[in-house]
Coordinates of C-alpha atoms in Angstrom, one line a residue:
M1 CA 154.6 34.9 -59.5
R2 CA 158.3 34.4 -59.1
F3 CA 161.2 34.7 -61.5
T4 CA 163.5 31.7 -61.1
L5 CA 167.2 32.7 -60.8
P6 CA 170.1 30.6 -62.3
C7 CA 171.2 29.7 -58.7
S8 CA 167.9 27.8 -58.1
P9 CA 168.4 24.1 -57.5
S10 CA 165.3 23.5 -59.4
L11 CA 166.8 24.8 -62.7
L12 CA 168.2 21.6 -64.2
C13 CA 170.1 21.1 -67.5
I14 CA 172.1 18.6 -69.5
D15 CA 175.8 19.0 -69.1
R16 CA 176.4 19.1 -72.9
F17 CA 180.1 20.1 -72.5
S18 CA 181.0 17.6 -69.8
L19 CA 182.1 20.5 -67.5
L20 CA 181.2 18.3 -64.4
E21 CA 182.0 14.9 -63.3
S22 CA 178.5 13.6 -63.0
D23 CA 176.5 10.5 -64.0
E24 CA 173.2 12.2 -63.8
D25 CA 171.2 12.9 -66.9
E26 CA 170.4 16.4 -65.7
V27 CA 172.4 18.6 -63.1
P28 CA 171.6 22.0 -61.6
F29 CA 172.5 24.7 -64.1
W30 CA 174.3 26.7 -61.4
Q31 CA 177.0 24.0 -61.1
I32 CA 177.7 24.1 -64.8
F33 CA 177.6 27.9 -64.9
R34 CA 180.1 28.0 -62.0
A35 CA 182.5 25.6 -63.7
A36 CA 182.2 27.6 -67.0
I37 CA 182.6 31.1 -65.7
T38 CA 185.6 30.2 -63.5
A39 CA 187.6 28.7 -66.4
R40 CA 190.4 30.9 -67.6
I41 CA 189.3 33.5 -70.0
K42 CA 192.0 35.8 -71.6
G43 CA 190.3 37.5 -74.5
W44 CA 187.2 38.5 -76.4
G45 CA 187.2 35.3 -78.3
D46 CA 187.1 33.3 -75.0
L47 CA 184.3 35.5 -73.8
V48 CA 182.2 34.8 -76.9
E49 CA 182.9 31.0 -76.4
L50 CA 181.6 31.3 -72.8
L51 CA 178.5 33.0 -74.0
E52 CA 177.9 30.3 -76.5
T53 CA 178.4 27.5 -73.9
I54 CA 175.9 29.2 -71.6
A55 CA 173.4 29.7 -74.3
V56 CA 173.5 26.0 -75.4
T57 CA 173.4 24.7 -72.0
L58 CA 170.5 26.8 -70.7
H59 CA 168.5 27.4 -73.7
S60 CA 169.6 24.4 -76.0
S61 CA 170.5 26.8 -78.9
S62 CA 173.0 29.5 -79.7
L63 CA 172.7 32.7 -81.7
R64 CA 173.6 32.6 -85.4
D65 CA 176.6 34.7 -84.7
Y66 CA 178.1 37.3 -82.3
D67 CA 179.2 39.7 -84.9
T68 CA 177.8 42.9 -83.5
L69 CA 179.4 42.1 -80.1
R70 CA 182.7 41.0 -81.7
G71 CA 182.8 44.1 -83.9
F72 CA 182.1 46.5 -81.0
L73 CA 184.9 44.9 -78.8
Q74 CA 187.3 44.8 -81.6
D75 CA 186.7 48.3 -82.9
E76 CA 186.0 50.3 -79.6
W77 CA 187.5 48.3 -76.8
A78 CA 190.4 46.6 -78.6
S79 CA 192.9 48.7 -76.5
K80 CA 191.2 47.7 -73.3
E81 CA 191.1 43.9 -73.7
T82 CA 194.1 43.2 -71.5
H83 CA 192.9 45.7 -68.8
F84 CA 189.4 44.2 -69.0
F85 CA 190.4 40.6 -68.3
T86 CA 192.9 41.3 -65.6
E87 CA 191.1 44.0 -63.7
V88 CA 187.4 44.0 -64.6
W89 CA 186.4 40.5 -65.4
P90 CA 187.4 38.9 -62.1
K91 CA 185.2 41.4 -60.3
L92 CA 182.3 40.6 -62.6
V93 CA 182.8 36.8 -62.0
Q94 CA 182.9 37.4 -58.3
L95 CA 179.7 39.4 -58.4
A96 CA 177.8 36.9 -60.6
L97 CA 178.8 34.1 -58.1
Q98 CA 177.5 36.0 -55.2
M99 CA 173.9 35.4 -56.4
P100 CA 173.0 32.7 -53.8
Q101 CA 174.1 35.1 -50.9
L102 CA 172.4 38.1 -52.5
F103 CA 169.2 36.1 -53.3
P104 CA 168.8 33.4 -50.7
E105 CA 165.4 32.5 -52.1
S106 CA 167.0 31.8 -55.5
S107 CA 164.1 33.7 -57.1
L108 CA 162.6 37.2 -57.5
L109 CA 159.0 38.0 -56.4
C110 CA 157.4 39.7 -59.5
L111 CA 155.5 42.9 -59.2
S112 CA 151.8 42.4 -58.9
E113 CA 148.8 44.0 -57.2
E114 CA 149.6 41.9 -54.2
H115 CA 153.3 42.7 -54.3
R116 CA 153.6 46.3 -55.6
Q117 CA 157.2 47.2 -54.6
L118 CA 160.6 45.6 -54.8
E119 CA 163.7 47.3 -53.3
L120 CA 167.2 46.1 -54.3
S121 CA 170.6 47.2 -53.4
R122 CA 173.0 48.3 -56.1
R123 CA 175.0 45.2 -55.6
Q124 CA 171.9 43.0 -56.1
V125 CA 171.1 45.0 -59.3
G126 CA 174.6 44.7 -60.5
C127 CA 174.6 41.0 -60.1
L128 CA 171.4 40.8 -62.1
V129 CA 172.9 42.8 -65.0
V130 CA 176.0 40.7 -65.2
H131 CA 173.8 37.7 -65.6
Q132 CA 171.8 39.6 -68.3
F133 CA 175.0 40.1 -70.1
L134 CA 176.0 36.5 -69.8
C135 CA 172.5 35.3 -70.9
S136 CA 172.4 32.9 -67.9
L137 CA 168.7 33.7 -67.0
P138 CA 165.8 31.7 -67.9
Q139 CA 162.8 33.1 -69.7
Q140 CA 160.2 35.2 -67.8
P141 CA 157.2 33.2 -66.4
W142 CA 154.7 35.2 -68.4
A143 CA 154.0 35.8 -72.2
T144 CA 156.1 38.7 -73.4
D145 CA 158.1 40.0 -76.4
S146 CA 160.7 41.5 -74.1
S147 CA 164.0 39.8 -74.0
Q148 CA 165.2 38.8 -70.5
D149 CA 168.8 39.3 -71.5
F150 CA 171.1 41.3 -73.8
R151 CA 171.5 38.6 -76.6
I152 CA 169.4 40.8 -78.9
W153 CA 172.5 43.1 -79.1
Y154 CA 175.0 40.6 -80.0
S155 CA 174.1 39.3 -83.6
S156 CA 174.6 40.8 -86.9
G157 CA 171.7 42.2 -89.0
S158 CA 170.6 44.9 -86.5
R159 CA 168.6 47.6 -88.4
H160 CA 169.8 50.3 -85.8
S161 CA 173.5 49.3 -85.4
M162 CA 174.5 52.7 -84.0
A163 CA 171.9 52.3 -81.2
T164 CA 173.1 48.8 -80.4
R165 CA 176.7 49.9 -80.1
A166 CA 175.6 52.6 -77.7
Y167 CA 173.9 50.2 -75.4
L168 CA 176.9 47.8 -75.5
C169 CA 179.1 50.9 -74.6
S170 CA 176.7 51.7 -71.7
I171 CA 177.0 48.0 -70.4
F172 CA 180.8 47.9 -70.6
T173 CA 181.1 51.3 -69.0
Y174 CA 179.0 50.1 -66.2
F175 CA 181.1 46.9 -65.8
Q176 CA 184.2 49.0 -65.5
R177 CA 182.6 51.1 -62.9
L178 CA 181.6 48.1 -60.9
S179 CA 185.1 46.9 -60.8
G180 CA 186.3 50.1 -59.2
V181 CA 189.4 50.0 -61.4
G182 CA 190.1 52.7 -64.3
N183 CA 192.0 52.2 -67.5
A184 CA 195.2 53.2 -65.8
T185 CA 194.5 50.7 -63.0
G186 CA 193.8 53.6 -60.7
P187 CA 190.6 53.6 -58.6
I188 CA 187.4 55.1 -60.1
F189 CA 184.0 55.8 -58.5
S190 CA 182.1 52.6 -58.2
P191 CA 178.4 52.1 -57.8
L192 CA 179.2 49.3 -55.2
M193 CA 181.0 51.8 -53.1
N194 CA 178.1 54.4 -53.3
E195 CA 175.1 52.3 -52.1
W196 CA 171.5 53.4 -52.3
P197 CA 168.4 51.4 -52.9
I198 CA 166.9 51.0 -56.4
T199 CA 163.2 50.7 -56.1
F200 CA 160.8 49.2 -58.6
T201 CA 157.1 50.1 -57.9
L202 CA 154.0 48.9 -59.7
R203 CA 151.4 51.6 -59.1
V204 CA 147.8 50.5 -59.4
L205 CA 144.9 52.9 -59.9
R206 CA 141.4 51.7 -58.6
E207 CA 139.3 54.0 -60.8
N208 CA 138.9 53.1 -64.5
R209 CA 136.8 56.1 -65.5
V210 CA 137.4 59.9 -64.9
V211 CA 134.1 60.4 -63.3
Q212 CA 135.0 57.9 -60.6
L213 CA 137.9 60.2 -59.4
D214 CA 137.5 63.0 -56.7
P215 CA 135.6 65.7 -58.5
S216 CA 137.8 68.3 -56.9
L217 CA 140.7 67.1 -59.0
L218 CA 139.1 68.5 -62.2
E219 CA 138.7 71.9 -60.5
H220 CA 142.5 72.2 -60.1
P221 CA 143.9 75.2 -61.8
I222 CA 146.1 74.5 -64.9
Y223 CA 149.8 74.3 -63.8
R224 CA 152.7 75.7 -65.9
L225 CA 153.4 74.0 -69.1
T226 CA 157.0 74.7 -70.5
V227 CA 157.8 73.7 -74.2
V228 CA 161.5 73.1 -74.9
H229 CA 162.4 72.6 -78.6
L230 CA 165.7 70.9 -79.3
P231 CA 167.3 70.3 -82.7
I232 CA 167.8 66.6 -81.9
A233 CA 166.6 64.2 -79.4
S234 CA 168.9 63.5 -76.3
T235 CA 169.0 61.7 -73.0
E236 CA 171.0 64.4 -71.5
P237 CA 170.7 64.5 -67.5
S238 CA 169.2 68.0 -67.8
L239 CA 166.3 66.5 -69.6
L240 CA 165.6 63.7 -67.1
G241 CA 163.8 65.6 -64.3
L242 CA 166.7 65.5 -62.1
P243 CA 167.1 65.8 -59.1
D244 CA 163.5 66.3 -57.8
G245 CA 161.3 65.9 -60.7
A246 CA 160.4 62.8 -62.9
C247 CA 160.7 61.7 -66.5
V248 CA 158.1 60.0 -68.5
V249 CA 159.3 56.9 -70.3
S250 CA 156.9 56.3 -73.4
A251 CA 156.9 52.4 -72.7
N252 CA 155.4 49.4 -74.3
K253 CA 153.1 47.4 -72.2
N254 CA 155.9 44.9 -71.9
V255 CA 158.5 47.3 -70.6
G256 CA 162.2 47.0 -71.2
F257 CA 165.2 47.4 -73.5
G258 CA 165.3 46.7 -77.3
Q259 CA 167.3 46.7 -80.5
T260 CA 166.2 50.0 -82.0
G261 CA 166.1 53.6 -80.9
T262 CA 162.7 54.4 -79.3
Q263 CA 162.5 56.7 -76.3
E264 CA 162.0 53.8 -73.9
E265 CA 164.8 51.8 -75.5
T266 CA 167.4 54.7 -75.3
Q267 CA 166.3 55.5 -71.7
V268 CA 166.7 52.0 -70.5
G269 CA 169.7 51.1 -72.6
S270 CA 171.8 54.0 -71.3
S271 CA 171.0 53.0 -67.7
P272 CA 172.0 49.3 -67.0
E273 CA 170.5 49.5 -63.5
C274 CA 167.2 49.8 -65.1
C275 CA 167.5 46.8 -67.2
P276 CA 166.3 44.2 -64.6
I277 CA 162.7 45.6 -65.1
V278 CA 162.2 42.8 -67.7
L279 CA 162.6 40.3 -64.9
L280 CA 160.2 41.8 -62.5
T281 CA 157.3 43.4 -64.5
P282 CA 154.6 41.5 -66.1
T283 CA 152.6 43.1 -68.8
L284 CA 151.2 46.4 -67.7
Q285 CA 147.5 46.7 -67.5
D286 CA 145.4 49.8 -68.3
N287 CA 145.4 50.7 -64.6
Q288 CA 149.1 50.2 -64.0
V289 CA 152.3 52.1 -64.4
L290 CA 155.9 51.2 -63.4
I291 CA 157.9 53.7 -61.3
V292 CA 161.8 53.1 -61.1
Q293 CA 163.9 55.3 -58.8
G294 CA 167.6 55.3 -58.4
A295 CA 169.0 54.0 -61.7
E296 CA 172.2 55.7 -62.8
A297 CA 172.8 56.6 -66.4
M298 CA 176.2 55.6 -67.9
I299 CA 176.0 57.4 -71.2
T300 CA 173.9 59.9 -73.1
I301 CA 172.3 59.1 -76.5
K302 CA 171.3 61.6 -79.1
G303 CA 169.0 61.0 -82.0
Y304 CA 165.8 58.9 -82.3
G305 CA 165.1 55.7 -84.2
R306 CA 167.7 54.9 -86.9
E307 CA 169.6 58.1 -86.0
A308 CA 170.0 57.2 -82.2
R309 CA 173.7 57.0 -81.4
L310 CA 176.2 57.4 -78.6
D311 CA 176.7 61.0 -77.6
S312 CA 178.9 60.8 -74.5
V313 CA 180.0 58.8 -71.5
L314 CA 178.8 60.4 -68.2
A315 CA 181.2 60.9 -65.3
A316 CA 180.0 59.7 -61.8
D317 CA 178.8 62.4 -59.6
Y318 CA 179.9 60.8 -56.3
G319 CA 183.2 60.1 -54.8
F320 CA 185.1 57.3 -53.0
S321 CA 183.3 57.8 -49.7
S322 CA 180.0 56.1 -49.1
G323 CA 178.8 59.3 -47.6
D324 CA 179.2 61.1 -51.0
S325 CA 176.3 59.1 -52.5
Q326 CA 173.7 61.1 -50.5
W327 CA 174.5 64.1 -52.9
S328 CA 174.2 62.1 -56.2
K329 CA 171.4 63.3 -58.5
W330 CA 170.9 59.8 -59.6
R331 CA 169.9 58.5 -56.1
R332 CA 166.6 60.6 -56.7
R333 CA 166.1 59.8 -60.3
T334 CA 162.6 58.8 -61.0
M335 CA 161.4 57.1 -64.3
L336 CA 157.7 56.8 -65.1
F337 CA 157.0 53.9 -67.4
M338 CA 153.6 54.4 -68.8
D339 CA 152.3 52.7 -72.0
A340 CA 150.0 54.7 -74.3
L341 CA 147.2 53.1 -76.4
P342 CA 148.3 51.6 -79.7
L343 CA 146.1 54.0 -81.6
D344 CA 147.5 52.9 -85.0
Q345 CA 145.3 50.0 -84.7
F346 CA 142.2 52.2 -84.6
T347 CA 143.0 54.7 -87.2
V348 CA 140.8 54.2 -90.4
D349 CA 141.5 57.2 -92.5
K350 CA 143.6 60.5 -92.5
R351 CA 140.5 62.4 -91.1
T352 CA 140.1 60.2 -88.0
I353 CA 141.8 61.1 -84.8
A354 CA 141.7 57.8 -82.8
D355 CA 142.6 59.6 -79.5
H356 CA 139.0 60.8 -79.4
L357 CA 137.3 57.5 -79.9
P358 CA 135.0 56.6 -76.9
G359 CA 137.1 55.7 -73.7
H360 CA 140.3 56.7 -75.1
V361 CA 140.8 60.1 -73.4
D362 CA 139.7 58.6 -70.1
R363 CA 142.2 55.7 -70.4
E364 CA 145.1 57.9 -71.2
L365 CA 144.3 60.6 -68.6
L366 CA 144.1 58.0 -66.0
K367 CA 147.3 56.4 -67.0
A368 CA 149.2 59.7 -66.9
Y369 CA 147.6 60.8 -63.6
N370 CA 148.5 57.4 -62.0
A371 CA 152.0 58.0 -62.9
F372 CA 152.3 61.8 -62.2
S373 CA 150.7 61.5 -58.8
S374 CA 153.1 58.8 -57.7
G375 CA 155.3 61.4 -56.0
S376 CA 152.4 62.3 -53.6
P377 CA 152.9 61.3 -50.0
K378 CA 150.4 58.8 -48.8
G379 CA 147.2 60.5 -48.0
G380 CA 148.3 63.6 -49.7
C381 CA 147.0 65.2 -53.0
K382 CA 150.1 67.3 -54.2
S383 CA 153.0 65.6 -55.9
N384 CA 156.4 66.1 -54.5
Y385 CA 157.8 66.2 -58.1
T386 CA 158.9 69.7 -58.9
E387 CA 158.2 68.9 -62.6
I388 CA 157.3 66.1 -64.9
V389 CA 159.5 65.9 -68.1
T390 CA 157.8 64.3 -70.9
G391 CA 157.8 64.1 -74.8
L392 CA 155.2 63.2 -77.5
W393 CA 153.9 60.2 -75.5
G394 CA 152.5 57.6 -77.8
C395 CA 152.8 59.8 -80.8
G396 CA 155.4 57.8 -82.8
A397 CA 154.6 54.3 -84.1
F398 CA 151.4 54.2 -81.7
G399 CA 149.9 57.0 -83.9
G400 CA 148.8 59.3 -81.2
N401 CA 147.8 62.9 -81.9
P402 CA 150.6 65.2 -80.6
Q403 CA 148.4 68.1 -79.5
T404 CA 145.8 65.8 -77.8
K405 CA 148.4 63.6 -76.0
T406 CA 150.0 66.9 -74.7
L407 CA 146.9 68.4 -73.4
I408 CA 146.0 65.0 -71.7
Q409 CA 149.3 65.1 -70.0
W410 CA 149.0 68.8 -69.0
C411 CA 145.6 67.9 -67.4
A412 CA 147.2 64.9 -65.5
A413 CA 150.1 67.0 -64.2
S414 CA 147.7 69.8 -63.0
M415 CA 145.5 67.1 -61.2
A416 CA 148.7 66.0 -59.5
R417 CA 149.5 69.7 -58.8
T418 CA 152.8 69.8 -60.6
N419 CA 154.4 71.4 -63.6
L420 CA 154.9 69.8 -67.0
R421 CA 158.0 70.3 -69.3
L422 CA 157.4 69.1 -72.9
V423 CA 160.6 68.3 -74.8
L424 CA 160.2 68.3 -78.6
S425 CA 163.0 67.6 -81.1
G426 CA 163.6 68.0 -84.8
E427 CA 162.3 70.5 -87.4
D428 CA 158.8 68.9 -87.7
H429 CA 157.4 70.4 -84.5
D430 CA 157.5 74.2 -85.0
V431 CA 153.7 74.4 -85.8
L432 CA 152.9 72.3 -82.6
A433 CA 155.1 74.5 -80.4
S434 CA 153.4 77.5 -81.6
E435 CA 149.9 76.0 -81.2
L436 CA 150.7 74.9 -77.6
N437 CA 152.1 78.4 -76.8
E438 CA 148.9 79.9 -78.0
I439 CA 146.7 77.5 -75.9
M440 CA 148.9 78.3 -72.8
K441 CA 148.3 82.0 -73.3
M442 CA 144.6 81.4 -73.5
A443 CA 144.7 79.1 -70.3
R444 CA 146.5 81.9 -68.4
E445 CA 144.3 84.6 -69.5
G446 CA 141.2 82.5 -69.0
L447 CA 142.2 81.1 -65.6
W448 CA 141.4 77.6 -66.9
T449 CA 140.9 74.6 -64.8
V450 CA 141.6 70.9 -65.7
K451 CA 137.8 70.6 -66.6
N452 CA 138.1 73.5 -69.1
V453 CA 141.0 71.8 -70.9
L454 CA 139.1 68.3 -70.8
D455 CA 136.0 70.0 -72.2
K456 CA 138.1 71.4 -75.1
I457 CA 139.5 67.9 -75.9
R458 CA 136.1 66.3 -75.7
E459 CA 134.5 68.8 -78.0
L460 CA 136.7 67.3 -80.8
K461 CA 135.2 64.4 -82.7
P462 CA 137.1 61.6 -84.3
S463 CA 136.6 63.0 -87.7
D464 CA 137.8 66.6 -86.8

């Protein structure tokens, strides 16, 4: 399966605005796009008109309004308008128009069991992100509720306006970095001057039941579990498993960014280089996880859900020399996208713990083990990750039981022979933190193995 890029000669459209001198009923979209984007654009109003022209040309419809985008630009970037269009915009246009050279096949080979990894340069990823901003990409060739572009952040009526503004800040900060020019027209550290590969990997596990795994995995001793309790959720770099660990992203089966403030949306929305996952990753199956390596975050976000909002803009940790990039913590950043079961669909009453229904523990354990063992060298059994940083995976809208989900992840990390750091936030988890600390004490004193913990989980019935 391939994702068609806008430079493909096969992507034809009607020239509704007569931007070309052509008598053909349909012309390649790329010709229209090139004419539209190279027109003189001097301000935010012109930019919105360009977005509308592209939307009507490619999708035959426009958004009802662009009020959220306009409001963000007028409120928070008003003083930067002249600088943006004299220094930043020309570089973005140049990068967008490099697509035929950066992607000679005019398409992306999507991840699948036959094609499990795609490695892109930061320039290639930057080109894709610019097109996501311009909404110049066609729809994905699979059924999904994930948007292929950023239009979901542009219109009024968002229920999570603070989160949306944070995501827009992330994108525009990224664009300024891409240009290599700061607010005072002095040079700044640019991702394009500090190159490293950004890797997207679909990891597929052959086994679909725990009994099919190597039995020795269950005999592994329980590794260290550390519980961190914060007053408020955060995407601070210290909570991302940097530089040599990995961070769990509590993903939907259709991975990507969104309009609200879920953990997945804040992780992806704060890291523009991760946003192209929606173009590459069909719906995750039970035996699949997505691993993204090398995506740099532009901002930190604090809060969750309706309270998610911009916290700070991050400084680049590399310099002007291409050699500096080898020391960047972002180069080795690893994001583990793993979708939990939507257990809210199974819960029938308050006494029922859907996590313990038949097959559910196996499914979640295998999903987590698939992700956590992704750091293992080929043929090896010990993960190279120094630790896995996670939260209450699948315990929000999906209805998972926090204690059960944590124990499952603890088992999976121990099977992969790595440590687990659980990050809790808010005042509601004091009891959970206390319970987990007690279980950890029992595990240490009893020299528990993975099997011991799994037996404890399986002793619980759905009605317990």
